[in-house]
Amino acid sequence: VKAVAASARRVVHVAVDESGYDAHIGAGVLAELGTRIMALAPLGPVVIVTNPTVRALYGAAVESSLAGCGIGARIVEIPDGEQYKTLETLELIFDAALSSGADRSSVIVALGGGVVGDLAGFAAASLFRGVRLYMVPTTLLAQVDSSVGGKTGVNRPHGKNLVGAFHQPRGVLADTSTLATLSDREYRAGLAEVVKYGVILDKDLFDLLERESERVLARDEALLVEIVERCIAIKARVVERDEREAGLRRLLNFGHTVGHAIEKVTGYTRFLHGEAVAMGMVAAAKLSEQLGACESGVASRIERLLQALELPATISGDLGRQSLVDAVAFDKKVSGDKVIFVVVERIGHCVQREIDRGLIATAL
Ligand code: NAD
Ligand code: GLY
């Protein structure tokens, strides 16, 4: 991990709770972890939750940063994969933390993608009824989305993220140089969430992605710092105004109603979450056009950008339309025949509308 150039680092403050927290963004900021944790003055051991993939890449850098500040840490390795985002894995984290002597002053560090973050976050929310959490997101999705905002949780056989807690971290270190080792597919899936921020709240970001799609795909470092910063700033502003998702935060679900349905009918194995969201965003934009919420052409503009970023934009014909519509009925945001749906009014501006579930069928 390279030392961070002062000019290339950014800080976004997230003003929730009494003191809020900072997200530090830049190539090489991982090396600052020891300093950041020292500032939290933990008396008990620091517990680093990670998986074998991420540990092999960044475990040594994290341990040496902590050791350089005289901080002892216990690494808890959990298996890699969404299928392990379960209560059983949570027990593994609790037991490892307790047997390493963790106490109420301990800090749990989440080193990895969204799966590690959600599990470590839920562990931090519930161990001793709440210990401090520090996020070190290493996927694009985790940097721009899951590491900020305090949602934590696990899956149940009934569906994803059904058991969890809100628990804000004490800080976030988003080291953009860690994105260099992500597979192309995981990286592009993260880009879908970046496009989402552009569509819902930031036309300039959307324009930038259109203009610079090649540099984005090439993971240009300076551009990545800017993109991650913009996304975290948007998420921070949303979460500050609506931490518990009573209203505004629902905008972050743009493309997710259909996206979740696609994931569900394909058994969560065929598409990555971001890929399903990409298709879901185009479907949502088409529906927005049909509802007269936006002028025609918006959906195809989103579609073109997703294609330029090498993401799937059209729902393939072999996915049964009726099973998709049925899957929408099981979404958390659905009550009766009505669905709270995020519609586009124009690029950079979305609103929520209660619509008949049946209307979704027409957009599919
Ligand atoms: P993930 O955590 O499964 O990571 C994807 C893969 O990349 C894994 O195999 C991981 O080991 C690997 N990886 C991580 N960092 C790497 C790196 N730097 N180099 C190489 N490989 C690396 O998936 P994800 O997309 O990061 O997160 C998805 C999860 O996030 C889902 O469970 C979703 O529900 C959750 N999520 C939570 C929130 C929230 O607000 N809490 C928001 C969005 C998504
Ligand atoms: N990823 C959606 C949210 O954090 O609310």
CSV table of C-alpha atoms and ligand atoms in Angstrom, one decimal:
chain,number,residue,atom,x,y,z
A,1,VAL,CA,0.0,0.0,0.0
A,2,LYS,CA,1.5,3.3,-1.1
A,3,ALA,CA,1.8,6.3,1.1
A,4,VAL,CA,-1.0,8.7,0.4
A,5,ALA,CA,-0.3,12.0,-1.5
A,6,ALA,CA,-1.8,14.8,0.5
A,7,SER,CA,-3.5,16.2,-2.6
A,8,ALA,CA,-5.2,13.0,-3.4
A,9,ARG,CA,-7.0,12.4,-0.1
A,10,ARG,CA,-10.4,13.6,0.7
A,11,VAL,CA,-12.5,13.7,3.8
A,12,VAL,CA,-16.3,13.6,4.0
A,13,HIS,CA,-18.0,14.2,7.4
A,14,VAL,CA,-21.1,12.3,8.1
A,15,ALA,CA,-23.1,14.3,10.6
A,16,VAL,CA,-25.2,11.7,12.4
A,17,ASP,CA,-25.4,11.2,16.2
A,18,GLU,CA,-23.7,13.7,18.5
A,19,SER,CA,-20.3,13.7,16.9
A,20,GLY,CA,-20.7,12.1,13.5
A,21,TYR,CA,-17.7,10.5,11.8
A,22,ASP,CA,-15.3,11.0,8.9
A,23,ALA,CA,-14.8,9.0,5.8
A,24,HIS,CA,-11.2,9.3,4.5
A,25,ILE,CA,-10.9,8.6,0.9
A,26,GLY,CA,-7.7,8.2,-1.1
A,27,ALA,CA,-5.1,5.8,-2.6
A,28,GLY,CA,-3.0,4.5,0.4
A,29,VAL,CA,-5.2,5.7,3.3
A,30,LEU,CA,-5.2,2.1,4.7
A,31,ALA,CA,-1.8,2.8,6.1
A,32,GLU,CA,-3.4,5.3,8.5
A,33,LEU,CA,-5.6,2.7,10.2
A,34,GLY,CA,-3.4,2.5,13.3
A,35,THR,CA,-3.6,6.3,13.8
A,36,ARG,CA,-7.3,6.3,13.3
A,37,ILE,CA,-7.9,3.4,15.8
A,38,MET,CA,-5.5,5.0,18.3
A,39,ALA,CA,-7.6,8.1,18.3
A,40,LEU,CA,-10.5,5.9,19.6
A,41,ALA,CA,-8.4,4.9,22.5
A,42,PRO,CA,-9.6,1.3,22.8
A,43,LEU,CA,-8.5,-0.5,26.1
A,44,GLY,CA,-9.7,-3.9,25.0
A,45,PRO,CA,-8.3,-5.7,22.0
A,46,VAL,CA,-9.1,-4.6,18.5
A,47,VAL,CA,-11.0,-7.2,16.5
A,48,ILE,CA,-10.5,-7.3,12.7
A,49,VAL,CA,-13.2,-9.1,10.8
A,50,THR,CA,-12.2,-10.1,7.3
A,51,ASN,CA,-12.2,-13.1,4.9
A,52,PRO,CA,-9.3,-15.2,3.5
A,53,THR,CA,-9.4,-13.3,0.1
A,54,VAL,CA,-9.1,-9.9,1.6
A,55,ARG,CA,-6.7,-11.0,4.3
A,56,ALA,CA,-4.3,-12.4,1.8
A,57,LEU,CA,-4.2,-9.0,0.0
A,58,TYR,CA,-4.4,-6.5,2.8
A,59,GLY,CA,-4.1,-8.3,6.1
A,60,ALA,CA,-0.4,-7.7,6.5
A,61,ALA,CA,-0.7,-3.9,5.7
A,62,VAL,CA,-3.5,-3.6,8.3
A,63,GLU,CA,-1.6,-5.5,11.0
A,64,SER,CA,1.6,-3.5,10.4
A,65,SER,CA,-0.3,-0.2,10.6
A,66,LEU,CA,-1.8,-1.2,13.9
A,67,ALA,CA,1.4,-2.7,15.2
A,68,GLY,CA,3.2,0.5,14.3
A,69,CYS,CA,0.9,2.3,16.7
A,70,GLY,CA,1.4,-0.3,19.4
A,71,ILE,CA,-2.1,-1.7,19.0
A,72,GLY,CA,-2.6,-5.4,19.4
A,73,ALA,CA,-5.3,-6.9,17.1
A,74,ARG,CA,-7.0,-10.2,16.8
A,75,ILE,CA,-8.0,-11.2,13.2
A,76,VAL,CA,-11.2,-13.1,12.9
A,77,GLU,CA,-11.5,-14.8,9.5
A,78,ILE,CA,-15.0,-15.6,8.2
A,79,PRO,CA,-15.7,-17.5,5.0
A,80,ASP,CA,-16.0,-15.5,1.8
A,81,GLY,CA,-19.4,-15.3,0.2
A,82,GLU,CA,-23.0,-13.9,0.5
A,83,GLN,CA,-24.1,-17.4,1.6
A,84,TYR,CA,-22.2,-16.9,4.8
A,85,LYS,CA,-24.0,-13.7,5.8
A,86,THR,CA,-25.8,-15.6,8.5
A,87,LEU,CA,-26.4,-15.8,12.2
A,88,GLU,CA,-24.0,-18.8,12.3
A,89,THR,CA,-21.1,-16.6,11.1
A,90,LEU,CA,-22.2,-13.9,13.5
A,91,GLU,CA,-21.7,-16.4,16.4
A,92,LEU,CA,-18.3,-17.2,15.1
A,93,ILE,CA,-17.4,-13.5,15.4
A,94,PHE,CA,-18.9,-13.1,18.8
A,95,ASP,CA,-17.1,-16.2,20.1
A,96,ALA,CA,-13.7,-15.1,18.6
A,97,ALA,CA,-14.1,-11.6,20.1
A,98,LEU,CA,-15.1,-12.9,23.5
A,99,SER,CA,-12.3,-15.4,23.7
A,100,SER,CA,-9.8,-12.8,22.7
A,101,GLY,CA,-10.8,-10.8,25.8
A,102,ALA,CA,-12.9,-8.1,24.0
A,103,ASP,CA,-14.7,-5.7,26.3
A,104,ARG,CA,-17.0,-2.7,26.0
A,105,SER,CA,-14.1,-0.5,24.9
A,106,SER,CA,-13.1,-2.7,22.1
A,107,VAL,CA,-13.3,-1.7,18.5
A,108,ILE,CA,-14.4,-4.0,15.7
A,109,VAL,CA,-12.8,-3.3,12.3
A,110,ALA,CA,-14.6,-4.5,9.2
A,111,LEU,CA,-11.9,-5.2,6.5
A,112,GLY,CA,-13.6,-6.3,3.2
A,113,GLY,CA,-16.6,-5.8,1.1
A,114,GLY,CA,-20.3,-5.4,1.9
A,115,VAL,CA,-20.7,-8.9,3.3
A,116,VAL,CA,-17.9,-8.4,5.9
A,117,GLY,CA,-19.2,-4.9,6.6
A,118,ASP,CA,-22.8,-6.1,7.3
A,119,LEU,CA,-21.6,-9.0,9.5
A,120,ALA,CA,-19.0,-7.1,11.4
A,121,GLY,CA,-21.4,-4.2,11.8
A,122,PHE,CA,-24.1,-6.3,13.2
A,123,ALA,CA,-21.6,-8.0,15.6
A,124,ALA,CA,-20.5,-4.5,16.7
A,125,ALA,CA,-24.2,-3.4,17.2
A,126,SER,CA,-24.9,-6.3,19.5
A,127,LEU,CA,-21.7,-7.4,21.2
A,128,PHE,CA,-22.1,-6.1,24.8
A,129,ARG,CA,-25.2,-4.2,23.4
A,130,GLY,CA,-22.9,-2.2,21.2
A,131,VAL,CA,-19.2,-1.6,20.7
A,132,ARG,CA,-17.5,0.7,18.3
A,133,LEU,CA,-17.1,-0.1,14.6
A,134,TYR,CA,-14.6,1.1,12.1
A,135,MET,CA,-15.1,0.4,8.4
A,136,VAL,CA,-12.3,-0.4,5.9
A,137,PRO,CA,-14.3,-1.1,2.7
A,138,THR,CA,-12.3,-2.8,0.0
A,139,THR,CA,-14.9,-3.2,-2.8
A,140,LEU,CA,-16.3,-0.4,-4.9
A,141,LEU,CA,-19.8,-1.2,-3.6
A,142,ALA,CA,-18.7,-1.1,0.0
A,143,GLN,CA,-16.8,2.2,-0.5
A,144,VAL,CA,-19.7,4.0,-2.2
A,145,ASP,CA,-22.6,2.5,-0.3
A,146,SER,CA,-22.5,-0.1,2.5
A,147,SER,CA,-19.7,1.3,4.6
A,148,VAL,CA,-21.6,4.6,5.2
A,149,GLY,CA,-25.0,4.9,6.8
A,150,GLY,CA,-25.1,2.3,9.6
A,151,LYS,CA,-27.2,-0.5,8.1
A,152,THR,CA,-26.0,-3.9,9.3
A,153,GLY,CA,-27.5,-7.3,9.2
A,154,VAL,CA,-27.7,-10.9,8.0
A,155,ASN,CA,-29.8,-12.9,5.6
A,156,ARG,CA,-32.5,-15.5,6.5
A,157,PRO,CA,-33.9,-18.2,4.2
A,158,HIS,CA,-36.9,-15.9,3.8
A,159,GLY,CA,-34.9,-13.2,2.2
A,160,LYS,CA,-31.8,-10.9,2.3
A,161,ASN,CA,-31.0,-8.5,5.1
A,162,LEU,CA,-34.1,-9.3,7.1
A,163,VAL,CA,-32.4,-9.3,10.6
A,164,GLY,CA,-30.1,-6.5,11.5
A,165,ALA,CA,-29.6,-3.2,13.3
A,166,PHE,CA,-28.7,0.4,12.6
A,167,HIS,CA,-25.2,1.0,14.0
A,168,GLN,CA,-23.1,3.9,12.6
A,169,PRO,CA,-19.4,3.4,12.4
A,170,ARG,CA,-16.9,5.7,14.1
A,171,GLY,CA,-15.0,6.2,10.9
A,172,VAL,CA,-14.4,4.9,7.4
A,173,LEU,CA,-11.1,4.4,5.5
A,174,ALA,CA,-11.9,4.0,1.8
A,175,ASP,CA,-8.5,3.2,0.2
A,176,THR,CA,-9.1,3.4,-3.5
A,177,SER,CA,-5.9,1.6,-4.3
A,178,THR,CA,-7.5,-1.6,-2.9
A,179,LEU,CA,-9.9,-1.5,-5.9
A,180,ALA,CA,-7.1,-2.5,-8.2
A,181,THR,CA,-7.3,-6.1,-7.1
A,182,LEU,CA,-11.1,-6.5,-7.6
A,183,SER,CA,-12.2,-8.7,-10.4
A,184,ASP,CA,-13.6,-6.8,-13.4
A,185,ARG,CA,-17.1,-8.2,-12.7
A,186,GLU,CA,-17.1,-7.1,-9.0
A,187,TYR,CA,-15.8,-3.7,-10.0
A,188,ARG,CA,-18.4,-3.1,-12.6
A,189,ALA,CA,-21.1,-4.3,-10.3
A,190,GLY,CA,-20.0,-1.5,-7.9
A,191,LEU,CA,-20.3,1.0,-10.8
A,192,ALA,CA,-24.0,0.3,-11.0
A,193,GLU,CA,-24.5,1.8,-7.6
A,194,VAL,CA,-22.4,4.8,-8.7
A,195,VAL,CA,-24.7,5.3,-11.7
A,196,LYS,CA,-27.6,5.1,-9.3
A,197,TYR,CA,-26.3,8.1,-7.3
A,198,GLY,CA,-26.0,10.0,-10.5
A,199,VAL,CA,-29.6,9.3,-11.6
A,200,ILE,CA,-31.2,10.0,-8.2
A,201,LEU,CA,-29.3,13.0,-7.0
A,202,ASP,CA,-26.2,14.1,-9.0
A,203,LYS,CA,-26.5,15.0,-12.7
A,204,ASP,CA,-22.9,16.2,-12.8
A,205,LEU,CA,-21.8,12.7,-11.6
A,206,PHE,CA,-23.9,11.1,-14.3
A,207,ASP,CA,-22.4,13.4,-16.9
A,208,LEU,CA,-18.9,12.7,-15.7
A,209,LEU,CA,-19.5,8.9,-16.0
A,210,GLU,CA,-20.8,9.4,-19.5
A,211,ARG,CA,-17.8,11.6,-20.5
A,212,GLU,CA,-15.1,9.5,-18.8
A,213,SER,CA,-16.5,5.9,-19.1
A,214,GLU,CA,-13.2,4.6,-20.5
A,215,ARG,CA,-11.2,6.1,-17.7
A,216,VAL,CA,-13.7,4.8,-15.2
A,217,LEU,CA,-13.4,1.3,-16.6
A,218,ALA,CA,-9.6,1.6,-16.5
A,219,ARG,CA,-9.9,2.4,-12.8
A,220,ASP,CA,-8.1,5.7,-13.2
A,221,GLU,CA,-6.9,6.5,-9.6
A,222,ALA,CA,-7.6,10.2,-9.5
A,223,LEU,CA,-11.1,9.7,-11.0
A,224,LEU,CA,-11.8,6.9,-8.5
A,225,VAL,CA,-11.0,9.2,-5.6
A,226,GLU,CA,-13.4,11.8,-7.0
A,227,ILE,CA,-16.2,9.3,-7.7
A,228,VAL,CA,-16.0,7.6,-4.3
A,229,GLU,CA,-15.9,11.0,-2.6
A,230,ARG,CA,-19.0,12.2,-4.5
A,231,CYS,CA,-20.9,9.1,-3.7
A,232,ILE,CA,-20.1,9.1,0.0
A,233,ALA,CA,-21.0,12.7,0.2
A,234,ILE,CA,-24.4,12.0,-1.4
A,235,LYS,CA,-25.0,9.1,0.9
A,236,ALA,CA,-23.9,11.1,3.9
A,237,ARG,CA,-26.4,14.0,3.0
A,238,VAL,CA,-29.2,11.4,2.6
A,239,VAL,CA,-28.4,9.5,5.8
A,240,GLU,CA,-28.1,12.7,7.8
A,241,ARG,CA,-31.6,13.7,6.9
A,242,ASP,CA,-33.2,10.3,7.1
A,243,GLU,CA,-31.1,7.8,9.1
A,244,ARG,CA,-33.9,5.2,9.6
A,245,GLU,CA,-35.3,5.3,6.0
A,246,ALA,CA,-38.6,7.0,6.8
A,247,GLY,CA,-38.5,8.9,3.5
A,248,LEU,CA,-35.6,10.3,1.6
A,249,ARG,CA,-33.3,7.3,2.1
A,250,ARG,CA,-35.7,5.2,0.1
A,251,LEU,CA,-34.4,7.0,-3.0
A,252,LEU,CA,-31.3,4.9,-2.6
A,253,ASN,CA,-33.5,1.9,-3.5
A,254,PHE,CA,-33.8,3.2,-7.1
A,255,GLY,CA,-33.7,0.2,-9.4
A,256,HIS,CA,-33.7,-2.1,-6.4
A,257,THR,CA,-37.3,-3.3,-6.5
A,258,VAL,CA,-36.9,-5.0,-9.9
A,259,GLY,CA,-33.3,-5.7,-9.1
A,260,HIS,CA,-34.2,-7.7,-6.0
A,261,ALA,CA,-36.8,-9.6,-7.9
A,262,ILE,CA,-34.3,-10.5,-10.6
A,263,GLU,CA,-31.9,-11.7,-7.9
A,264,LYS,CA,-34.6,-13.7,-6.3
A,265,VAL,CA,-35.9,-15.5,-9.4
A,266,THR,CA,-32.4,-16.4,-10.4
A,267,GLY,CA,-31.6,-17.8,-7.0
A,268,TYR,CA,-29.0,-15.1,-6.1
A,269,THR,CA,-26.4,-17.0,-8.2
A,270,ARG,CA,-26.7,-15.8,-11.8
A,271,PHE,CA,-26.2,-12.1,-11.3
A,272,LEU,CA,-24.3,-9.9,-8.9
A,273,HIS,CA,-26.4,-7.4,-7.0
A,274,GLY,CA,-25.1,-4.5,-9.0
A,275,GLU,CA,-25.8,-6.3,-12.3
A,276,ALA,CA,-29.4,-6.9,-11.2
A,277,VAL,CA,-29.7,-3.3,-10.1
A,278,ALA,CA,-28.4,-2.1,-13.5
A,279,MET,CA,-31.3,-4.0,-15.2
A,280,GLY,CA,-33.7,-2.8,-12.5
A,281,MET,CA,-32.7,0.9,-13.1
A,282,VAL,CA,-33.5,0.7,-16.8
A,283,ALA,CA,-36.9,-1.0,-16.0
A,284,ALA,CA,-37.6,1.7,-13.4
A,285,ALA,CA,-36.7,4.4,-15.9
A,286,LYS,CA,-39.0,2.9,-18.6
A,287,LEU,CA,-41.8,2.7,-16.1
A,288,SER,CA,-41.1,6.4,-15.2
A,289,GLU,CA,-41.5,7.3,-18.9
A,290,GLN,CA,-44.8,5.3,-19.1
A,291,LEU,CA,-46.1,7.1,-16.1
A,292,GLY,CA,-45.3,10.4,-17.7
A,293,ALA,CA,-42.9,11.2,-14.8
A,294,CYS,CA,-40.1,12.0,-17.2
A,295,GLU,CA,-39.7,12.6,-20.9
A,296,SER,CA,-38.9,9.8,-23.2
A,297,GLY,CA,-35.2,9.1,-23.8
A,298,VAL,CA,-34.2,9.0,-20.1
A,299,ALA,CA,-34.3,5.2,-20.0
A,300,SER,CA,-32.2,4.8,-23.1
A,301,ARG,CA,-29.7,7.3,-21.8
A,302,ILE,CA,-29.3,5.3,-18.6
A,303,GLU,CA,-29.1,2.2,-20.7
A,304,ARG,CA,-26.3,3.6,-22.9
A,305,LEU,CA,-24.3,4.5,-19.9
A,306,LEU,CA,-24.7,1.1,-18.3
A,307,GLN,CA,-23.7,-0.5,-21.6
A,308,ALA,CA,-20.6,1.7,-21.8
A,309,LEU,CA,-19.7,0.5,-18.4
A,310,GLU,CA,-20.1,-3.0,-19.6
A,311,LEU,CA,-23.1,-3.7,-17.3
A,312,PRO,CA,-26.2,-5.7,-18.3
A,313,ALA,CA,-29.1,-3.3,-19.1
A,314,THR,CA,-31.8,-5.4,-20.5
A,315,ILE,CA,-33.6,-8.2,-18.7
A,316,SER,CA,-32.9,-11.4,-20.6
A,317,GLY,CA,-35.9,-13.1,-22.2
A,318,ASP,CA,-35.5,-16.3,-20.3
A,319,LEU,CA,-36.5,-14.7,-17.0
A,320,GLY,CA,-40.2,-15.3,-16.6
A,321,ARG,CA,-42.0,-12.0,-16.4
A,322,GLN,CA,-44.7,-13.4,-14.1
A,323,SER,CA,-42.2,-14.8,-11.7
A,324,LEU,CA,-40.5,-11.3,-11.6
A,325,VAL,CA,-43.9,-9.7,-10.8
A,326,ASP,CA,-44.6,-12.2,-8.1
A,327,ALA,CA,-41.1,-11.7,-6.6
A,328,VAL,CA,-41.8,-7.9,-6.4
A,329,ALA,CA,-44.8,-8.8,-4.2
A,330,PHE,CA,-42.4,-10.2,-1.6
A,331,ASP,CA,-40.2,-7.1,-1.5
A,332,LYS,CA,-39.9,-5.4,1.9
A,333,LYS,CA,-41.2,-2.2,0.4
A,334,VAL,CA,-44.5,-3.6,-0.8
A,335,SER,CA,-47.8,-3.4,1.0
A,336,GLY,CA,-50.8,-5.1,-0.6
A,337,ASP,CA,-51.2,-4.2,-4.3
A,338,LYS,CA,-49.3,-1.0,-3.9
A,339,VAL,CA,-45.5,-0.5,-4.3
A,340,ILE,CA,-43.5,2.4,-3.2
A,341,PHE,CA,-41.5,2.9,-6.3
A,342,VAL,CA,-38.7,5.3,-7.0
A,343,VAL,CA,-39.3,7.1,-10.4
A,344,VAL,CA,-37.0,9.4,-12.4
A,345,GLU,CA,-38.2,12.9,-13.1
A,346,ARG,CA,-35.0,13.8,-14.8
A,347,ILE,CA,-31.4,12.6,-14.5
A,348,GLY,CA,-30.2,13.8,-11.1
A,349,HIS,CA,-33.8,14.0,-9.7
A,350,CYS,CA,-36.0,11.1,-8.5
A,351,VAL,CA,-39.1,10.9,-6.4
A,352,GLN,CA,-41.1,8.2,-4.7
A,353,ARG,CA,-44.5,7.3,-5.9
A,354,GLU,CA,-47.0,4.7,-4.7
A,355,ILE,CA,-48.0,2.7,-7.7
A,356,ASP,CA,-50.0,-0.4,-8.5
A,357,ARG,CA,-47.9,-3.5,-8.5
A,358,GLY,CA,-49.5,-4.5,-11.8
A,359,LEU,CA,-47.9,-1.5,-13.5
A,360,ILE,CA,-44.5,-3.0,-13.0
A,361,ALA,CA,-45.4,-5.9,-15.3
A,362,THR,CA,-45.8,-3.4,-18.1
A,363,ALA,CA,-42.2,-2.1,-17.6
A,364,LEU,CA,-40.8,-5.6,-17.6
B,1,NAD,P1,-18.6,-9.0,-1.2
B,1,NAD,O1,-18.5,-8.4,0.2
B,1,NAD,O2,-19.1,-10.4,-1.3
B,1,NAD,O3,-17.3,-8.8,-2.0
B,1,NAD,C1,-17.2,-9.3,-3.3
B,1,NAD,C2,-16.0,-10.2,-3.5
B,1,NAD,O4,-14.8,-9.4,-3.6
B,1,NAD,C3,-15.7,-11.2,-2.4
B,1,NAD,O5,-15.3,-12.4,-2.9
B,1,NAD,C4,-14.6,-10.5,-1.6
B,1,NAD,O6,-13.8,-11.4,-0.9
B,1,NAD,C5,-13.8,-9.9,-2.7
B,1,NAD,N1,-13.0,-8.7,-2.4
B,1,NAD,C6,-13.3,-7.8,-1.5
B,1,NAD,N2,-12.4,-6.8,-1.6
B,1,NAD,C7,-11.5,-7.2,-2.6
B,1,NAD,C8,-10.4,-6.6,-3.1
B,1,NAD,N3,-10.0,-5.3,-2.8
B,1,NAD,N4,-9.7,-7.2,-4.1
B,1,NAD,C9,-10.1,-8.5,-4.5
B,1,NAD,N5,-11.2,-9.1,-4.0
B,1,NAD,C10,-11.9,-8.4,-3.1
B,1,NAD,O7,-19.7,-8.1,-2.0
B,1,NAD,P2,-20.0,-6.5,-2.0
B,1,NAD,O8,-20.5,-6.3,-3.4
B,1,NAD,O9,-18.8,-5.7,-1.5
B,1,NAD,O10,-21.1,-6.4,-1.0
B,1,NAD,C11,-22.4,-7.0,-1.2
B,1,NAD,C12,-23.1,-7.1,0.2
B,1,NAD,O11,-23.3,-5.7,0.7
B,1,NAD,C13,-24.5,-7.7,0.1
B,1,NAD,O12,-24.6,-8.6,1.2
B,1,NAD,C14,-25.4,-6.5,0.3
B,1,NAD,O13,-26.6,-6.9,1.0
B,1,NAD,C15,-24.6,-5.6,1.2
B,1,NAD,N6,-24.9,-4.2,1.2
B,1,NAD,C16,-25.1,-3.5,2.3
B,1,NAD,C17,-25.5,-2.2,2.3
B,1,NAD,C18,-25.6,-1.5,3.6
B,1,NAD,O14,-26.0,-0.3,3.6
B,1,NAD,N7,-25.3,-2.1,4.7
B,1,NAD,C19,-25.6,-1.5,1.1
B,1,NAD,C20,-25.4,-2.2,-0.1
B,1,NAD,C21,-25.1,-3.6,-0.1
B,2,GLY,N1,-28.0,0.8,0.4
B,2,GLY,C1,-29.2,1.5,0.8
B,2,GLY,C2,-29.1,2.2,2.1
B,2,GLY,O1,-28.1,2.2,2.7
B,2,GLY,O2,-30.1,2.8,2.5
